[in-house]
Coordinates of C-alpha atoms and ligand atoms in Angstrom, one line a residue:
X20 CA 35.4 83.1 95.5
X21 CA 37.7 82.5 98.5
X22 CA 36.4 78.9 98.8
X23 CA 37.1 78.1 95.1
X24 CA 40.6 79.6 95.5
X25 CA 41.3 77.6 98.5
X26 CA 40.0 74.4 96.8
X27 CA 42.2 75.0 93.7
X28 CA 45.2 75.8 95.8
X29 CA 44.7 72.6 97.9
X30 CA 44.2 70.5 94.8
X31 CA 47.3 72.0 93.1
X32 CA 49.2 72.0 96.3
X33 CA 50.6 75.5 95.3
X34 CA 50.5 78.3 97.9
X35 CA 51.4 80.9 95.5
X36 CA 48.4 80.3 93.4
X37 CA 46.2 80.7 96.5
X38 CA 47.9 83.9 97.4
X39 CA 47.4 85.2 93.8
X40 CA 43.7 84.6 93.9
X41 CA 43.3 86.3 97.2
X42 CA 45.2 89.3 95.9
X43 CA 42.9 89.5 93.0
X44 CA 39.8 89.2 95.2
X45 CA 41.1 92.1 97.3
X46 CA 41.7 94.3 94.4
X47 CA 38.3 93.6 93.0
X48 CA 36.8 94.3 96.3
X49 CA 38.5 97.7 96.7
X50 CA 37.5 98.6 93.2
X51 CA 33.8 97.8 94.0
X52 CA 34.1 99.7 97.2
X53 CA 35.6 102.7 95.4
X54 CA 32.8 102.6 92.8
X55 CA 30.1 102.5 95.5
X56 CA 31.8 105.3 97.3
X57 CA 31.8 107.4 94.0
X58 CA 28.0 106.8 93.6
X59 CA 27.6 107.9 97.2
X60 CA 29.8 111.0 96.7
X61 CA 27.6 112.2 93.9
X62 CA 24.4 111.8 96.0
X63 CA 25.9 113.4 99.1
X64 CA 27.8 116.3 97.5
X65 CA 31.3 115.2 98.5
X66 CA 32.8 116.8 95.3
X67 CA 34.1 120.3 95.2
X68 CA 35.7 122.4 92.5
X69 CA 39.1 124.1 93.2
X70 CA 40.3 126.8 90.9
X71 CA 43.8 127.6 89.7
X72 CA 44.4 131.0 88.5
X73 CA 45.6 131.5 84.9
X74 CA 47.8 134.5 84.6
X75 CA 48.5 136.7 81.7
X76 CA 52.3 136.7 81.4
X77 CA 52.6 140.3 80.1
X78 CA 50.4 142.0 82.6
X79 CA 50.7 139.7 85.5
X80 CA 46.9 139.8 85.9
X81 CA 44.7 136.7 86.4
X82 CA 42.6 136.4 83.4
X83 CA 41.0 133.0 84.0
X84 CA 40.8 129.9 86.2
X85 CA 40.9 126.2 85.6
X86 CA 38.3 124.2 87.5
X87 CA 39.8 121.1 89.0
X88 CA 37.6 118.6 90.8
X89 CA 38.4 117.3 94.4
X90 CA 36.6 114.6 96.3
X91 CA 36.3 115.2 100.0
X92 CA 35.9 111.5 100.9
X93 CA 35.0 111.0 104.5
X94 CA 37.8 109.3 106.3
X95 CA 40.2 109.9 103.4
X96 CA 40.7 113.6 103.2
X97 CA 40.8 115.4 99.8
X98 CA 41.2 112.8 97.0
X99 CA 42.8 114.1 93.8
X100 CA 41.2 113.5 90.4
X101 CA 44.0 111.2 89.3
X102 CA 42.7 108.6 91.8
X103 CA 39.1 108.5 90.8
X104 CA 38.4 110.1 87.3
X105 CA 39.9 107.1 85.4
X106 CA 37.6 104.7 87.5
X107 CA 34.6 107.1 87.0
X108 CA 35.3 106.8 83.2
X109 CA 35.4 103.0 83.4
X110 CA 32.3 102.5 85.5
X111 CA 30.2 105.0 83.5
X112 CA 29.9 107.6 86.2
X113 CA 31.9 110.2 84.4
X114 CA 28.8 111.4 82.6
X115 CA 27.1 112.5 85.8
X116 CA 30.3 113.8 87.4
X117 CA 31.0 115.8 84.2
X118 CA 27.5 117.3 84.3
X119 CA 28.0 118.2 87.9
X120 CA 31.4 119.9 87.1
X121 CA 29.8 122.0 84.3
X122 CA 26.8 123.0 86.4
X123 CA 29.0 123.9 89.3
X124 CA 31.5 125.9 87.3
X125 CA 28.6 127.9 85.6
X126 CA 27.0 128.5 89.0
X127 CA 30.3 129.7 90.4
X128 CA 30.9 132.1 87.4
X129 CA 27.4 133.5 88.0
X130 CA 28.1 134.2 91.6
X131 CA 31.5 135.8 90.9
X132 CA 29.8 137.9 88.1
X133 CA 27.3 139.2 90.8
X134 CA 30.3 140.4 92.8
X135 CA 31.9 142.1 89.8
X136 CA 34.4 139.4 89.2
X137 CA 34.5 138.4 85.5
X138 CA 36.7 135.4 85.1
X139 CA 36.7 132.9 82.3
X140 CA 36.7 129.3 83.7
X141 CA 38.2 126.3 81.9
X142 CA 36.6 122.9 82.5
X143 CA 38.3 119.6 81.8
X144 CA 36.3 117.1 79.6
X145 CA 36.5 113.4 79.3
X146 CA 36.0 111.7 75.9
X147 CA 32.8 110.0 77.0
X148 CA 31.2 113.4 77.8
X149 CA 31.7 114.6 74.2
X150 CA 30.2 111.4 72.9
X151 CA 26.9 111.9 74.6
X152 CA 24.5 113.3 72.1
X153 CA 22.9 115.7 74.5
X154 CA 26.3 117.4 75.5
X155 CA 25.8 120.6 73.5
X156 CA 22.3 121.0 74.5
X157 CA 23.2 120.4 78.1
X158 CA 26.0 123.0 77.9
X159 CA 23.8 125.6 76.2
X160 CA 21.1 125.0 78.8
X161 CA 23.6 125.5 81.6
X162 CA 25.0 128.7 80.2
X163 CA 21.6 130.2 79.8
X164 CA 20.3 129.2 83.2
X165 CA 23.2 131.0 84.8
X166 CA 22.9 134.0 82.5
X167 CA 26.5 133.6 81.1
X168 CA 28.0 134.5 77.8
X169 CA 29.4 131.4 76.1
X170 CA 32.8 132.9 75.7
X171 CA 33.2 132.9 79.5
X172 CA 33.6 129.1 79.3
X173 CA 36.6 127.2 78.0
X174 CA 36.6 123.5 77.5
X175 CA 39.9 121.6 77.8
X176 CA 40.2 118.6 75.5
X177 CA 43.2 116.2 75.2
X178 CA 44.9 115.2 72.0
X179 CA 43.5 111.6 72.4
X180 CA 39.9 113.0 72.5
X181 CA 40.5 115.0 69.4
X182 CA 42.1 112.2 67.5
X183 CA 39.5 109.6 68.4
X184 CA 36.9 110.1 65.7
X185 CA 38.3 113.1 63.9
X186 CA 35.4 113.9 61.6
X187 CA 32.7 113.6 64.2
X188 CA 34.9 115.6 66.6
X189 CA 35.4 118.4 64.1
X190 CA 31.7 118.7 63.6
X191 CA 31.1 118.8 67.3
X192 CA 33.8 121.3 68.0
X193 CA 32.5 123.5 65.1
X194 CA 29.2 123.6 66.8
X195 CA 30.7 124.6 70.1
X196 CA 32.9 127.2 68.4
X197 CA 29.8 128.7 66.7
X198 CA 28.1 128.8 70.1
X199 CA 31.2 130.9 71.2
X200 CA 32.7 128.5 73.7
X201 CA 36.5 128.6 73.8
X202 CA 38.3 125.4 73.1
X203 CA 41.9 124.4 74.2
X204 CA 44.1 121.3 74.0
X205 CA 45.3 120.2 77.4
X206 CA 48.7 118.4 78.1
X207 CA 49.8 119.5 74.6
X208 CA 52.8 117.6 73.3
X209 CA 52.2 114.3 75.1
X210 CA 49.7 112.9 72.6
X211 CA 49.9 112.1 69.0
X212 CA 47.8 114.8 67.3
X213 CA 49.0 115.5 63.7
X214 CA 49.8 119.1 62.9
X215 CA 47.6 119.1 59.9
X216 CA 44.6 118.2 62.0
X217 CA 45.4 121.0 64.4
X218 CA 44.5 123.4 61.7
X219 CA 41.2 121.7 61.1
X220 CA 39.9 122.0 64.7
X221 CA 38.5 125.4 65.6
X222 CA 40.8 125.8 68.6
X223 CA 41.7 128.8 70.7
X224 CA 44.5 127.7 72.8
X225 CA 47.3 125.1 73.4
X226 CA 48.3 124.2 76.9
X227 CA 52.0 123.1 77.0
X228 CA 52.2 120.1 79.2
X229 CA 54.0 120.5 82.5
X230 CA 56.5 117.8 81.6
X231 CA 58.1 120.2 79.2
X232 CA 58.1 123.1 81.5
X233 CA 59.6 121.3 84.5
X234 CA 63.1 121.3 83.2
X235 CA 62.8 124.1 80.7
X236 CA 65.7 126.1 82.2
X237 CA 68.1 123.2 82.5
X238 CA 67.2 120.9 79.6
X239 CA 67.9 122.4 76.2
X240 CA 65.5 120.0 74.4
X241 CA 62.6 121.0 76.6
X242 CA 63.4 124.7 76.0
X243 CA 63.4 124.0 72.3
X244 CA 60.1 122.1 72.5
X245 CA 58.4 124.9 74.4
X246 CA 59.8 127.5 72.0
X247 CA 58.6 125.5 69.0
X248 CA 55.1 125.0 70.3
X249 CA 54.8 128.7 71.0
X250 CA 56.0 129.8 67.6
X251 CA 53.8 127.2 65.9
X252 CA 50.8 128.4 67.9
X253 CA 51.6 131.9 66.8
X254 CA 51.5 130.8 63.2
X255 CA 48.1 129.0 63.7
X256 CA 46.8 132.0 65.6
X257 CA 46.4 130.1 68.9
X258 CA 47.0 131.3 72.4
X259 CA 49.5 129.4 74.6
X260 CA 49.2 128.6 78.3
X261 CA 52.2 126.9 80.1
X262 CA 51.2 124.4 82.8
X263 CA 53.1 123.6 86.0
X264 CA 55.2 126.8 86.3
X265 CA 56.9 126.6 89.7
X266 CA 60.0 128.8 89.4
X267 CA 60.8 132.4 88.3
X268 CA 63.4 131.1 85.8
X269 CA 60.9 128.9 84.1
X270 CA 58.5 131.9 83.7
X271 CA 61.2 134.2 82.5
X272 CA 62.1 131.8 79.6
X273 CA 58.4 131.3 78.7
X274 CA 58.0 135.1 78.7
X275 CA 61.1 135.4 76.4
X276 CA 59.5 132.8 74.0
X277 CA 56.3 134.8 73.8
X278 CA 54.0 132.5 75.8
X279 CA 50.8 134.3 76.7
X280 CA 49.6 132.8 79.9
X281 CA 50.8 130.5 82.7
X282 CA 49.4 128.4 85.5
X283 CA 51.4 126.9 88.4
X284 CA 52.4 126.8 92.0
X285 CA 54.7 129.9 91.4
X286 CA 51.5 132.0 91.3
X287 CA 49.2 129.7 93.2
X288 CA 48.1 126.1 93.6
X289 CA 44.4 125.2 92.9
X290 CA 42.3 126.8 95.7
X291 CA 38.7 126.8 96.8
X292 CA 36.3 129.3 95.1
X293 CA 36.4 132.0 97.8
X294 CA 40.1 131.9 97.9
X295 CA 40.4 132.3 94.2
X296 CA 38.0 135.4 94.3
X297 CA 40.2 136.9 97.1
X298 CA 43.4 136.2 95.0
X299 CA 41.8 137.8 91.9
X300 CA 40.6 141.0 93.6
X301 CA 44.0 141.4 95.4
X302 CA 45.9 140.8 92.1
X303 CA 43.8 143.4 90.2
X304 CA 45.0 146.1 92.6
X305 CA 48.7 145.0 92.6
X306 CA 49.5 143.2 89.4
X307 CA 53.1 141.8 88.8
X308 CA 53.7 141.6 92.5
X309 CA 54.6 138.0 92.9
X310 CA 57.5 137.8 90.5
X311 CA 60.0 139.8 88.6
X312 CA 60.7 138.9 85.0
Ligands
C2E27 P1 45.2 118.9 84.1 O1 43.9 119.3 83.6 O2 46.4 118.8 83.2 O3 45.5 119.8 85.4 C1 46.8 120.2 85.8 C2 47.2 119.4 87.0 O4 48.5 119.9 87.5 C3 46.3 119.6 88.2 O5 46.3 118.3 89.0 C4 47.0 120.7 89.0 O6 46.7 120.7 90.4 C5 48.4 120.4 88.8 N1 49.3 121.5 88.9 C6 49.0 122.8 88.7 N2 50.1 123.6 88.9 C7 51.2 122.7 89.1 C8 52.6 123.0 89.4 O7 53.1 124.1 89.4 N3 53.3 121.9 89.6 C9 52.7 120.6 89.6 N4 53.6 119.6 89.8 N5 51.4 120.4 89.4 C10 50.7 121.4 89.1 P2 44.9 117.8 89.6 O8 44.1 118.8 90.1 O9 45.4 116.7 90.5 O10 44.3 117.2 88.3 C11 44.9 116.1 87.6 C12 44.1 115.8 86.3 O11 42.8 115.3 86.6 C13 43.9 117.0 85.4 O12 45.0 117.3 84.7 C14 42.7 116.6 84.6 O13 43.2 115.8 83.5 C15 41.9 115.7 85.5 N6 40.8 116.5 86.1 C16 40.7 117.3 87.0 N7 39.5 117.8 87.2 C17 38.7 117.2 86.3 C18 37.3 117.3 85.9 O14 36.5 118.1 86.5 N8 36.9 116.5 84.9 C19 37.7 115.7 84.2 N9 37.3 114.9 83.2 N10 39.1 115.6 84.5 C20 39.5 116.4 85.5
MG28 MG1 43.3 120.8 82.4
MG29 MG1 36.9 130.0 68.5
MG30 MG1 47.3 119.5 81.8

């Protein structure tokens, strides 16, 4: 590669062309390195699930947790999913990573249950996972191996997943719903799902995207959007979770609008499993202690 680039650059007498090619080579190299590192990570158990509490707004009690993957990459510290999930989707590793996440989340619920902690866990899904024909089977198998009720598990889907192949997706979601698994739409409001379709999917919950929550107390439009999503959800009989709640005034407005549940740094950032268990046990003894509506 480098030789060809050099040759072309000499022939054209243009240094910028040569630079451009080297730049491309380096990006490709980094990508291949990252892909290899991801393969390695799966084999050597470098992934970990963190959990962020989901808090009932009325009671102040933790009533669930979202599982969020982290990659403890040697020499790089904790890498956030935004940096590797898109690549895993492109290079076909997301299937295996997704299976690992489901397995790990179920194992965790099982071990919490043994300690008397009954928490519903939400797991994020990629489009490709839903498209694998064995998905439902794998899921059912996981739940039964860890002796879990299927309604302890929630799956988070994005609007783009739902709108991809609507008819097939409805069939699949109906199957999951019949199994008893809870279904939610993540990042709601950022995609292009049509309201008429929303009614056709057997959903349990909408998660208001954090971009609408961020300025809810200063931006009138964002406040209106949140209020509208919440009242629409009410009509459709769906629960609503607000994402990215960082300040008490955001929470106060969401409570006023009738939002059911929230997640965010105000209560806790995502934490390792043991820390989540500690938070949940503590919070059950002293609900509503961290804020004041
Ligand atoms: P998401 O599912 O919408 O998750 C919410 C993101 O917001 C998380 O980022 C979380 O750490 C962050 N967050 C929570 N509270 C706050 C807050 O108060 N303020 C701010 N600014 N951020 C907050 P994270 O963990 O980096 O995950 C990013 C995205 O990566 C997730 O967005 C999800 O789409 C994806 N992801 C994470 N884990 C998995 C996984 O196991 N499988 C798949 N397919 N995707 C995953
Ligand atoms: Mg999510
Ligand atoms: Mg249902
Ligand atoms: Mg989200």
